[in-house]
Coordinates of C-alpha atoms in Angstrom, one line a residue:
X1 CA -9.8 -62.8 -38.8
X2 CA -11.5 -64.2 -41.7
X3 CA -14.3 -62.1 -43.5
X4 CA -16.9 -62.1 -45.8
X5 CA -18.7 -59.2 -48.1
X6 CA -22.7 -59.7 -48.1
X7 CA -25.2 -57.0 -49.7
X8 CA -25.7 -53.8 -47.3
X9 CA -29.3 -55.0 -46.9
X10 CA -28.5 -58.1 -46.1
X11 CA -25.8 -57.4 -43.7
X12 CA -28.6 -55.3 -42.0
X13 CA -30.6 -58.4 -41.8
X14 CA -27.7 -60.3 -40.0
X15 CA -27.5 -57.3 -37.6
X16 CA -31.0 -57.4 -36.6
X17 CA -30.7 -61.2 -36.3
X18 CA -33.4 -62.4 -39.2
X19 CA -30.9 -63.7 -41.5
X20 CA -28.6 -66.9 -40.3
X21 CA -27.7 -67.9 -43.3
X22 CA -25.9 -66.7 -47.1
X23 CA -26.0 -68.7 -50.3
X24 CA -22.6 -68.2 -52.3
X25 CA -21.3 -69.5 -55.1
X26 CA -18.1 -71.4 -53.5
X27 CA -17.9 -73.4 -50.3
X28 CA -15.2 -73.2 -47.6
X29 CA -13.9 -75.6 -45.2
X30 CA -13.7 -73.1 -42.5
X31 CA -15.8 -72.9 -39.2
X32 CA -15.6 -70.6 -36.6
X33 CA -15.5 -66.8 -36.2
X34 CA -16.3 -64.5 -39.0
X35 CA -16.9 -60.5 -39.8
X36 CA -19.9 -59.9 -42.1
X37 CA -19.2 -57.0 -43.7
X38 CA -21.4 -54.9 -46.7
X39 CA -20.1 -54.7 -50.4
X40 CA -19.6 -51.4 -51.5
X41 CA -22.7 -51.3 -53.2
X42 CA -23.8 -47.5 -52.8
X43 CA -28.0 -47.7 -51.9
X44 CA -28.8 -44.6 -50.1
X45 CA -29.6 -44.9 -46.7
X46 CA -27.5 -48.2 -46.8
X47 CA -24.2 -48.7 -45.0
X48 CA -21.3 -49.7 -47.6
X49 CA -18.0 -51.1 -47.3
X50 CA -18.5 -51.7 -43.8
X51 CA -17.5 -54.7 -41.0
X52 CA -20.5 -54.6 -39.0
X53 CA -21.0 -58.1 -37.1
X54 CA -19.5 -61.2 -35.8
X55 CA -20.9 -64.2 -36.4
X56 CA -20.1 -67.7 -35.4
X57 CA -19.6 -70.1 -39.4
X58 CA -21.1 -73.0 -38.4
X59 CA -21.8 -75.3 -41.6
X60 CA -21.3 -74.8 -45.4
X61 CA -24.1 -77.1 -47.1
X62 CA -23.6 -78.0 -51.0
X63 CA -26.7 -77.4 -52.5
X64 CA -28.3 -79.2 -55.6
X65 CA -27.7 -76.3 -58.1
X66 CA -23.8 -75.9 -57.2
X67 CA -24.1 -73.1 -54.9
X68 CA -23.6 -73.3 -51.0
X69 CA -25.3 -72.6 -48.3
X70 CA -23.1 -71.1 -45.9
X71 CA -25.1 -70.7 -41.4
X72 CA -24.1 -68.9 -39.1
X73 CA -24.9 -68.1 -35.4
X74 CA -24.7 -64.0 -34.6
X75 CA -22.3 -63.4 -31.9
X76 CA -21.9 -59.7 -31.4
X77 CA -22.6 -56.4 -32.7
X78 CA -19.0 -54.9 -33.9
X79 CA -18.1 -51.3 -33.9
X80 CA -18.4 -50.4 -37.6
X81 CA -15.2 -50.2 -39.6
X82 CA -14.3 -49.9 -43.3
X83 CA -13.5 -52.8 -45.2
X84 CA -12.8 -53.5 -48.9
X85 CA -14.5 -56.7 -49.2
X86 CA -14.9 -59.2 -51.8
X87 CA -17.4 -61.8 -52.0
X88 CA -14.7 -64.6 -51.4
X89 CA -13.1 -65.3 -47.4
X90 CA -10.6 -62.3 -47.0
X91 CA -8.5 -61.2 -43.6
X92 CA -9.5 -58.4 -41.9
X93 CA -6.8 -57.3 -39.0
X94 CA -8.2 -58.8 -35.6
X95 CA -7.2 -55.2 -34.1
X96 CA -9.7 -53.1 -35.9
X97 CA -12.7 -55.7 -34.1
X98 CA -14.3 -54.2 -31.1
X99 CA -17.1 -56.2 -29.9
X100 CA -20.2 -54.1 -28.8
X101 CA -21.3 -54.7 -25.2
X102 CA -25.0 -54.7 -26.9
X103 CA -26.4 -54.9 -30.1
X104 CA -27.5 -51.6 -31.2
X105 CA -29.3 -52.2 -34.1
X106 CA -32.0 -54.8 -32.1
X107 CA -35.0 -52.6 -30.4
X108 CA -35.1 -55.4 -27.6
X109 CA -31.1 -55.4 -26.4
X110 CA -31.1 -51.6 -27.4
X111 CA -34.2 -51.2 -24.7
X112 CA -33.0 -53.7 -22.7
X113 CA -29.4 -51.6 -22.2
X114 CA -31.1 -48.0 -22.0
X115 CA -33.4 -49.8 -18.8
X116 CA -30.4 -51.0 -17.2
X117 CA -28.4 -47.1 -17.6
X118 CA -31.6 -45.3 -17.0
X119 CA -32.7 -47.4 -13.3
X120 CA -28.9 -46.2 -12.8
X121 CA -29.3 -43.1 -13.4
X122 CA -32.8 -42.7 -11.4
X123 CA -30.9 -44.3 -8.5
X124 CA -28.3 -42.5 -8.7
X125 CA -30.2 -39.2 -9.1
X126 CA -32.7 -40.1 -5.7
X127 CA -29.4 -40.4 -3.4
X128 CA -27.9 -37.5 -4.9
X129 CA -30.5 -35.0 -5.6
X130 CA -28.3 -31.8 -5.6
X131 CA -26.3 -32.6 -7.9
X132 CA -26.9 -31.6 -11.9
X133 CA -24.2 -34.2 -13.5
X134 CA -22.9 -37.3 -12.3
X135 CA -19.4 -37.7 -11.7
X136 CA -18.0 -39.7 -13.8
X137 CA -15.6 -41.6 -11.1
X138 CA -19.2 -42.3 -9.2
X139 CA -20.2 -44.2 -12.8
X140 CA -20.0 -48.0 -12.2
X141 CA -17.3 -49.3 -15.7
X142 CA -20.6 -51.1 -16.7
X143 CA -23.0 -48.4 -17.2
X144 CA -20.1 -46.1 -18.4
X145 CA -19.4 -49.1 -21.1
X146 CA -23.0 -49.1 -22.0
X147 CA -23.6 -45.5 -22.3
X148 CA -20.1 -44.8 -24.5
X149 CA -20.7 -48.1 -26.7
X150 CA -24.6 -46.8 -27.5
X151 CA -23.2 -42.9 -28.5
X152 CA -19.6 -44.5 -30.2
X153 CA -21.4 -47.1 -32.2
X154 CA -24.1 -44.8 -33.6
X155 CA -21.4 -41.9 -34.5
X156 CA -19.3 -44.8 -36.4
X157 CA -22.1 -46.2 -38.1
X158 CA -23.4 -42.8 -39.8
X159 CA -20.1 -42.7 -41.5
X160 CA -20.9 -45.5 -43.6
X161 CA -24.2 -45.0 -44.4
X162 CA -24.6 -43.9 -48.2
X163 CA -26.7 -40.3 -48.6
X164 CA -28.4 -40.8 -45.3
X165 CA -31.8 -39.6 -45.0
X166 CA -32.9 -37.0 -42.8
X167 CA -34.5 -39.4 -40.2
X168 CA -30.9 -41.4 -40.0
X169 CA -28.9 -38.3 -39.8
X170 CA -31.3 -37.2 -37.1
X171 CA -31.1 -40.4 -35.4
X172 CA -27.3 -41.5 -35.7
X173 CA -25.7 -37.9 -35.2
X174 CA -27.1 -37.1 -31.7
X175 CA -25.5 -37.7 -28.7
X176 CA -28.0 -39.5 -26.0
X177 CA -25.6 -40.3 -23.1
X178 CA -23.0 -37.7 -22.0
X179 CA -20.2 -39.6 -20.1
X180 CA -16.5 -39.3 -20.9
X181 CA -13.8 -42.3 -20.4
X182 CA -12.7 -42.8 -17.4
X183 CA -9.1 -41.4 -17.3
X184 CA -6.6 -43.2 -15.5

């Protein structure tokens, strides 16, 4: 899949949804899917060389002073992987992209998925108050998804993050959901 190399700021930005848009120097005919992924600029606190999202390309405007204004559309949160971008289009292997079932890094789909494990849980707890751990066969592949993607993502994305800060390695290192894969 086709990829791009933004600032680790910036790729933040896209994460969070607030930026739709890049201005580069060169254009590109091509539309469709595309990894953002941060330079390896090293700011601490800041994830670098890093594929962190999927967005849809959906126009690459000339602009007036030769640059290009390149929008996108997010699509997904990406579990992150390490990347030696450039600012040009480079390839990425489609293997290495696994689309998040939510997108961490925005407080209203992060609260939105911890409601949806926690009424659950709470259920789940009411009709089955003597027990002190779910079983994990009893966890509907949804909720197990959820629960998995939230720890798996976090754990990923403190490996790129440059000299985290106390507050990020408190936040991305612990564990909140304890449910193993389903083995089959």
């Amino acid at each position: 899949m086709q990829a791009i190399a933004i600032e680790p700021q910036q790729l933040i930005d896209v994460m969070i949804g607030q930026k739709t848009n890049d201005i580069r120097p060169e254009g590109t005919d091509y539309r469709g899917e595309l990894v953002i992924a941060s330079q390896a600029l090293k700011q601490v606190g800041l994830p670098s060389n890093m594929a962190g999202v999927l967005v849809n390309l959906t126009n690459v405007v000339a602009l007036d002073n030769g640059s290009f204004d390149w929008q996108f559309e997010l699509i997904a949160l990406l579990r992150p992987f390490k990347v030696h971008g450039t600012m040009s289009l480079f390839e990425v292997d489609d293997a290495a992209i696994l689309r998040e079932p939510a997108n961490w890094f925005n407080n209203a789909e992060e609260d939105a998925a911890h409601e949806k494990i926690g009424l659950w849980i709470n259920s789940y707890i009411e009709q089955h108050p003597e027990l002190d751990r779910i079983p994990r066969q009893d966890i509907p592949e949804d909720i197990a998804t959820l629960a998995l993607s939230f720890d798996q993502w976090r754990l990923a994305y403190f490996d790129f993050i440059y000299k985290p800060t106390k507050q990020q390695k408190i936040q991305f290192r612990k564990v909140r959901y304890d449910v193993e894969p389903l083995t089959k």
